[in-house]
XYZ file of C-alpha atoms in Angstrom:
267
model
C -94.224 35.064 29.339
C -91.810 36.253 31.526
C -90.697 33.024 32.862
C -90.574 31.390 29.439
C -88.146 34.251 28.486
C -86.094 33.938 31.485
C -85.654 30.032 30.775
C -84.945 30.830 27.269
C -82.206 33.148 28.051
C -80.732 30.577 30.484
C -80.701 27.943 27.733
C -78.915 30.251 25.582
C -76.552 31.129 28.054
C -75.693 27.597 28.521
C -75.469 26.844 24.980
C -73.048 29.848 24.655
C -70.955 28.631 27.400
C -71.024 24.986 26.066
C -69.688 26.172 22.560
C -67.006 28.049 24.286
C -65.868 25.324 26.287
C -65.840 23.216 22.801
C -63.742 25.681 21.145
C -61.454 25.941 23.992
C -61.073 21.954 24.141
C -60.530 22.100 20.278
C -57.532 24.637 20.702
C -56.039 22.352 23.311
C -56.716 19.352 21.085
C -54.802 21.351 18.353
C -51.925 21.866 20.531
C -51.568 18.545 21.745
C -51.805 17.459 17.947
C -48.996 19.818 17.102
C -46.712 18.842 19.664
C -46.889 15.014 19.350
C -44.836 14.914 15.849
C -41.905 16.454 17.966
C -41.749 13.595 20.347
C -41.794 11.379 17.348
C -39.109 13.074 15.136
C -36.623 13.396 17.953
C -33.969 10.698 17.966
C -32.072 9.535 21.003
C -28.682 11.163 21.039
C -25.754 8.459 20.674
C -23.318 8.319 23.076
C -19.766 8.516 21.678
C -17.729 5.097 22.216
C -15.117 5.272 24.663
C -11.893 3.814 23.519
C -10.752 0.446 25.172
C -8.552 0.893 27.965
C -6.227 -1.994 26.677
C -5.951 -0.197 23.213
C -5.090 3.151 24.808
C -2.474 1.534 26.971
C -0.825 -0.380 24.053
C -0.674 2.915 21.865
C 0.876 4.899 24.803
C 3.467 2.266 25.381
C 4.422 2.070 22.094
C 4.492 6.039 21.776
C 6.611 6.106 24.928
C 9.195 3.391 23.628
C 9.463 5.165 20.298
C 10.255 8.541 22.067
C 12.712 7.218 24.310
C 14.446 5.313 21.403
C 14.622 8.649 19.493
C 15.840 10.440 22.417
C 18.839 8.067 23.188
C 19.710 8.227 19.710
C 19.909 12.071 19.691
C 22.032 11.951 22.978
C 24.663 9.444 21.171
C 24.787 11.675 18.197
C 23.142 8.972 16.134
C 20.254 9.773 13.972
C 18.882 6.720 12.577
C 15.145 6.206 11.521
C 13.213 4.046 13.964
C 11.843 0.541 12.556
C 8.847 -0.559 13.709
C 8.584 -3.451 13.182
C 12.213 -4.202 12.778
C 13.839 -4.317 9.204
C 14.450 -7.548 7.855
C 15.467 -9.268 4.390
C 13.394 -12.247 3.742
C 15.320 -14.914 1.537
C 14.575 -18.221 -0.067
C 14.433 -20.285 -3.022
C 10.746 -19.891 -4.141
C 7.955 -17.460 -3.237
C 4.318 -17.802 -2.857
C 2.001 -17.453 -5.858
C 0.293 -14.720 -4.183
C 3.379 -12.800 -3.690
C 4.099 -12.964 -7.595
C 0.918 -12.437 -8.853
C 0.415 -9.366 -6.657
C 4.028 -7.837 -6.162
C 5.019 -8.598 -10.010
C 1.961 -7.448 -11.976
C 3.315 -4.682 -14.344
C 0.660 -2.072 -13.666
C 1.220 1.448 -14.322
C 0.131 2.500 -10.347
C 1.496 0.327 -8.180
C -0.966 0.829 -5.293
C -0.476 -1.168 -1.864
C 2.777 -2.609 -3.361
C 5.212 -1.771 -0.394
C 7.894 -4.197 -0.792
C 10.447 -5.079 -3.587
C 10.839 -8.726 -4.718
C 14.072 -9.846 -6.318
C 14.787 -13.065 -7.997
C 18.444 -13.782 -8.633
C 20.863 -16.047 -10.882
C 24.289 -16.040 -10.301
C 26.509 -17.686 -13.045
C 30.354 -18.082 -12.685
C 32.514 -17.640 -15.870
C 32.616 -20.726 -18.105
C 29.973 -22.224 -16.115
C 32.503 -24.104 -13.624
C 29.940 -24.146 -10.996
C 26.172 -24.572 -10.624
C 24.299 -21.321 -10.766
C 23.252 -19.689 -7.791
C 19.554 -19.058 -7.578
C 16.838 -17.724 -5.125
C 15.009 -14.709 -4.205
C 14.986 -11.854 -1.766
C 12.270 -9.424 -0.492
C 12.551 -6.354 1.681
C 10.394 -4.549 4.568
C 10.230 -1.039 5.301
C 12.207 1.848 3.701
C 15.509 1.749 5.510
C 17.270 -0.903 3.483
C 16.544 -2.086 0.157
C 16.787 -5.511 -1.537
C 19.257 -4.452 -4.060
C 21.906 -3.683 -1.482
C 21.043 -6.543 0.684
C 21.985 -9.153 -2.293
C 25.616 -8.053 -2.086
C 25.609 -8.137 1.473
C 24.104 -11.623 1.882
C 24.355 -13.482 -1.333
C 27.697 -11.994 -2.588
C 29.386 -11.089 0.877
C 32.770 -12.344 -0.106
C 32.786 -11.239 -3.844
C 36.249 -10.769 -5.064
C 37.212 -8.171 -8.026
C 39.086 -10.955 -9.629
C 35.886 -13.284 -10.216
C 34.062 -13.145 -13.171
C 30.173 -13.141 -12.608
C 27.084 -12.769 -14.778
C 24.351 -11.659 -12.312
C 20.857 -11.594 -13.433
C 17.755 -9.854 -11.664
C 14.078 -10.313 -12.166
C 12.904 -7.280 -10.039
C 9.521 -6.154 -9.291
C 10.148 -2.462 -9.480
C 13.536 -0.620 -10.721
C 16.000 0.552 -8.151
C 15.233 3.986 -6.139
C 17.771 6.926 -6.541
C 20.049 5.586 -3.615
C 20.235 2.025 -4.852
C 20.964 3.370 -8.369
C 23.935 5.382 -7.190
C 25.227 2.199 -4.878
C 25.091 -0.102 -7.892
C 26.646 2.295 -10.113
C 29.261 2.470 -7.843
C 29.636 -1.208 -7.212
C 29.773 -1.942 -11.157
C 32.620 0.820 -11.386
C 34.638 -0.980 -8.837
C 34.110 -4.375 -10.041
C 34.677 -4.358 -13.888
C 34.416 -8.379 -14.015
C 30.782 -8.205 -12.571
C 28.237 -7.995 -15.235
C 24.811 -7.209 -14.061
C 21.531 -7.642 -16.086
C 18.334 -6.156 -14.606
C 14.735 -7.299 -15.725
C 11.931 -4.661 -14.298
C 8.394 -5.358 -14.015
C 7.647 -1.611 -13.372
C 9.538 1.401 -13.356
C 9.622 3.497 -9.941
C 8.795 7.102 -10.080
C 10.272 7.270 -13.805
C 9.102 10.771 -14.063
C 11.337 12.200 -11.264
C 14.616 13.685 -12.792
C 16.748 12.199 -10.038
C 15.415 8.786 -11.047
C 16.349 9.352 -14.548
C 19.702 10.447 -13.769
C 20.180 7.260 -11.412
C 18.941 4.972 -13.986
C 21.297 6.510 -16.877
C 24.295 6.328 -14.097
C 23.768 2.379 -13.870
C 23.351 1.978 -17.661
C 26.729 3.911 -17.891
C 28.402 1.995 -15.484
C 27.870 -1.331 -17.541
C 24.244 -2.361 -16.106
C 21.980 -4.016 -18.836
C 18.483 -2.626 -18.034
C 15.368 -4.477 -19.608
C 11.738 -4.318 -18.963
C 9.995 -7.813 -18.224
C 8.091 -9.090 -21.129
C 5.215 -11.775 -20.896
C 7.662 -14.646 -21.318
C 9.937 -13.272 -18.561
C 6.873 -13.456 -16.361
C 6.285 -17.195 -17.150
C 10.198 -17.801 -16.709
C 9.876 -16.200 -13.073
C 6.849 -18.368 -12.411
C 8.362 -21.641 -13.400
C 11.905 -20.968 -11.435
C 11.137 -18.784 -8.565
C 7.567 -19.757 -7.565
C 6.138 -22.382 -5.293
C 3.208 -22.942 -7.348
C 1.065 -25.093 -4.858
C -0.669 -26.735 -7.815
C -1.676 -23.441 -9.436
C -1.013 -22.430 -12.991
C -0.381 -19.042 -14.265
C -1.427 -17.184 -17.316
C 0.160 -13.654 -18.114
C -2.357 -10.950 -17.258
C -4.585 -9.634 -20.168
C -3.034 -6.252 -20.381
C 0.762 -7.872 -19.465
C 1.875 -7.134 -23.284
C 0.203 -3.828 -23.476
C 1.849 -2.711 -20.072
C 5.438 -4.073 -21.341
C 5.271 -1.835 -24.259
C 4.123 1.050 -22.304
C 7.009 0.840 -20.046
C 9.510 -0.121 -22.725
C 8.412 3.097 -24.520
C 9.204 5.106 -21.144
C 12.610 3.418 -20.556
C 13.548 4.119 -24.043
C 12.667 7.831 -23.537
C 14.784 7.587 -20.067
C 17.944 6.329 -21.588
C 17.982 7.890 -25.098
């Protein structure tokens, strides 16, 4: 009996030991299972891209050139804005269809339209010569197409000449240009200027309002472009390249909107 009991006790110990080991293994297994998601969830860290050597070099060279030019101007007592790229006035007889359809559209908010297009016609008194026609466009903000017209199209204009000048312009003049136009009209009484605008430039600004009033007081006829005016510009000043043009769906509505604003300004 003693031997049997001893054998049973040994078996119980073995069983207990085995169960204990199993429990430890289960706990270890749980730890492994809990750790696995960490490895799966963790994402590799992205390495920030290094700027290209050539690009950094170009930027640095541009900054150095700009700084050197500004320093030279200050040393010489000249404080002129730096123009990058250089300012230019583009002239010609006809513009591209894309320029016309984008730049001349009479939208209320002219986002992305960073240049002014001007179509002109110059008639002499009595129609003794052929009308002078063409278009101009400006680049950058250091000079505007309104002033460039008198510098390039009528550089030798004499006060004794009677001229009728008609402009179809993508946006009304800014403060500075309005003041210059008013002065030109005051000095040259035989010059008659009529401006048809697609849009009004910053018409809510008091200085703009005063500038437009001064132009009109000096003799300028200021109008907004109606749908038939856009068709006229398309026919006379656009290299159509086989394309057709129909005024925009909201062209008449926007014309009436700007006409109301212009009437409020000039009243």
